[in-house]
């Protein structure tokens, strides 16, 4: 099957609708009409087999995740997703694999109003690059550099489930479905991100682990953060695993959470509460630099780094 | 060296300026302000080691080519390039390699006013995904579907040099610098593309070979094309090689030309001539389907397919 047939057959109908699409898949470039008076938020992420996912991950989940990690970046800016381009490198043109991958990607795209407007396919070691564009009201984006000492630190959802699932899969032990789903089908926090625009002073999505990612907010904002480990929200499954092991690492340094970590100035806590977002206060921003994590007795835990794609 | 240091150190300063860049590398997404009243042309291409380039290709050339192939897509639409996102997968964090890659990419980006606004890096088999956005006046884009029987077919520049260079390199024979440069440092035809907006009825860039790529114009436009092989423009180097071998394939089915192939209605030939574009008439669009190539005696050459990334 030729390259162009591949693209057109599997991807053109996945998610053809979207705002401002003048010309989608099938030409040298897509033609798009941005809405007047909006800024664009643009992100590009690559998932590599054996690095970001296990080679035997089911293709439907992979299609979901390739889009979800980019949607999570837009969620962290408070943007509304619109257009995607997909570049797929495959060891072989396997139609069943492509159909399942497309089903996973297409379902999530339709759910969030994303149109797949272009891209390419080629043969090589399995990897997926996806570029996503969203819309923003000018000046409302949730950047990393707006946190100040005294701001409260929050996270959405629960942390550590995906890291525990990955650890279980790598060790070959049974992994509860609820944990596995967090690893393979992360749900990007788009509604939460949009609700935080104008409320949060800084925001980041958690892909490399809480300490590492909050560390980027600290660095960009020129201050530090102090967290209380016991406040970090976790699922019932994660609590059970953690009790048995007594190890904070999955909550603090595990990757793939795809929750939002954000800071809120004291005077905007009321606005946050009014927004009805499921989130938990885990600490505060302080003078200084870096992230300090205190245990139940108020003693600092030893430093731990996050997931580093070159580690 | 951590992932974020890699990105920031090597890429943030490569090409920081560009129109409408509110926020570049270093947050969850780039923030961009499109100019009022313009359409966007967006493309994403991946280059895979061993598939699109030889693994020992010099990194400076690779940086150039990764951007050039995307610029060529925008040239084929008649667009003006503006913003790039880069996703780089590397077997190791080699600073010398990155510096050379960045130098090649940055030089071409600055030459065409492209700002590098985001992306990511990760570890894995060498591959490069680059996404590029350009601006268009609405309704002026050079699409593939506007050719009609009776239109003349043109190509810019000369064809076949890159294919001959690749063949020589693979065979381990000496390759003249002029040919090798066409393979490793293609010059995207951006000025030509912009000059063709409003003149050409259809346009495509030649990445997979003349017959295959013109075939896409035929398919999208619902007609055929008839070419005269002897009219296909070639360099002095390519002429010498071809004379010795008597084989048309590099001109007709070789990849990596990155010239433009376009069609012009008879009534617009005057406008084309006025544009001063270096191009050659090689045939015409006809009723029917597919591309027929005639030899010097007017006999059709046997069918030959282009470069297929899944062949």
XYZ file of C-alpha atoms in Angstrom, chain A residues 127-307:
181
model
C 7.375 6.669 16.772
C 4.556 9.209 16.711
C 4.899 12.982 16.385
C 1.790 15.040 16.843
C 1.466 18.800 16.574
C -1.531 20.554 18.019
C -2.803 24.133 17.728
C -5.359 25.719 20.044
C -6.971 29.115 20.495
C -6.546 31.555 23.403
C -7.938 34.914 24.335
C -4.915 37.254 24.201
C -3.275 37.775 27.572
C -5.162 34.929 29.299
C -2.623 32.110 28.799
C -1.431 30.172 31.873
C 2.321 30.605 31.711
C 4.994 29.134 33.976
C 6.492 32.426 35.049
C 3.709 34.079 37.062
C 4.006 32.352 40.482
C 4.985 34.472 43.523
C 5.966 33.609 47.135
C 2.780 33.162 49.143
C 0.801 31.643 46.252
C -0.825 28.314 47.055
C 0.151 25.212 45.045
C -2.564 22.869 43.769
C -2.835 19.743 41.623
C -5.873 18.362 39.824
C -6.951 14.704 40.204
C -4.635 12.137 41.798
C -0.943 11.459 41.194
C 1.222 8.351 40.862
C -1.218 5.902 39.269
C 0.504 5.844 35.891
C 3.982 5.420 37.392
C 2.776 2.501 39.520
C 1.101 0.896 36.511
C 4.306 1.167 34.463
C 6.371 -0.287 37.283
C 3.963 -3.232 37.556
C 3.943 -3.881 33.818
C 7.744 -3.780 33.638
C 7.968 -6.191 36.595
C 5.418 -8.515 34.994
C 3.047 -8.413 37.951
C -0.761 -8.011 37.616
C -1.778 -4.343 37.401
C -5.288 -3.241 38.423
C -7.281 -1.922 35.449
C -7.837 1.456 37.093
C -4.082 2.074 37.324
C -3.378 0.761 33.857
C -6.018 3.056 32.428
C -4.277 6.067 33.941
C -1.074 5.053 32.117
C -2.607 4.177 28.767
C -5.641 6.458 28.529
C -4.790 9.697 30.304
C -7.603 12.266 30.256
C -6.237 15.739 29.533
C -7.599 18.393 31.900
C -8.875 20.797 29.266
C -11.974 22.029 31.105
C -9.883 22.587 34.227
C -7.249 24.529 32.261
C -9.833 26.811 30.697
C -11.459 27.411 34.084
C -8.065 28.362 35.549
C -7.375 31.122 33.001
C -7.587 34.381 34.930
C -7.398 32.508 38.266
C -4.061 30.668 38.406
C -0.819 32.677 38.438
C 1.166 29.811 36.829
C 0.391 26.331 35.492
C 2.173 23.277 34.051
C 1.030 19.800 33.112
C 2.624 16.885 34.964
C 4.399 14.664 32.456
C 7.828 14.213 34.031
C 6.841 14.030 37.725
C 5.545 16.584 40.251
C 8.901 17.693 41.671
C 10.537 18.139 38.253
C 7.583 19.912 36.670
C 6.839 22.194 39.608
C 10.580 22.892 39.516
C 10.070 24.444 36.068
C 7.464 26.823 37.508
C 9.932 27.700 40.306
C 12.711 28.384 37.830
C 10.593 30.428 35.425
C 9.000 32.396 38.280
C 12.205 32.961 40.275
C 11.012 31.421 43.540
C 10.802 28.105 45.411
C 8.032 25.731 46.489
C 7.405 23.821 49.722
C 5.122 20.778 49.567
C 3.654 18.521 52.233
C 3.896 14.949 50.966
C 0.930 13.757 53.017
C -1.372 16.204 51.188
C -0.618 14.841 47.733
C -3.841 13.324 46.417
C -3.761 9.648 45.495
C -6.226 7.010 44.400
C -7.311 4.129 46.639
C -5.221 1.779 44.501
C -2.156 3.977 44.811
C -2.655 4.304 48.576
C -2.654 0.510 48.938
C 0.539 0.106 46.927
C 2.229 2.960 48.770
C 1.323 1.607 52.220
C 2.924 -1.683 51.316
C 6.137 -0.006 50.128
C 6.492 3.228 52.074
C 7.991 4.971 49.053
C 6.970 8.475 47.915
C 8.733 8.348 44.589
C 5.757 7.405 42.376
C 3.802 10.412 43.708
C 6.674 12.866 43.554
C 8.848 11.727 40.670
C 6.654 9.395 38.608
C 5.870 10.529 35.090
C 2.772 10.390 32.914
C 0.271 11.860 35.403
C -1.103 14.413 32.919
C -2.715 16.346 35.736
C -2.279 20.103 36.087
C -0.110 21.666 38.787
C -0.898 25.352 39.331
C -0.414 28.241 41.711
C -3.108 30.613 42.996
C -2.557 33.927 44.853
C -4.398 34.083 48.208
C -6.812 36.753 46.951
C -8.021 34.452 44.179
C -8.798 31.373 46.272
C -12.449 32.394 46.240
C -12.484 32.482 42.442
C -10.861 29.038 42.390
C -13.498 27.613 44.734
C -16.241 29.169 42.588
C -14.827 27.341 39.538
C -15.693 23.928 41.008
C -12.459 22.285 39.884
C -11.500 18.957 41.477
C -8.119 19.901 42.933
C -6.079 19.648 46.107
C -3.843 22.177 47.850
C -0.433 20.552 48.387
C 1.807 23.439 49.494
C 2.900 26.987 48.816
C 5.398 29.037 46.879
C 8.258 30.492 48.944
C 11.284 32.779 48.616
C 14.330 30.955 47.279
C 14.569 28.259 44.637
C 13.711 24.623 44.008
C 11.106 22.278 45.419
C 11.291 21.097 49.053
C 9.037 18.226 50.124
C 8.247 17.736 53.833
C 7.239 14.376 55.298
C 4.557 13.853 57.983
C 6.949 15.025 60.697
C 7.851 18.208 58.788
C 11.291 16.858 57.850
C 12.491 17.409 54.258
C 12.597 14.304 52.065
C 15.850 13.688 50.173
C 15.947 15.349 46.731
C 14.601 13.260 43.860
C 14.649 14.104 40.220
C 11.890 13.545 37.710
C 11.737 11.490 34.603
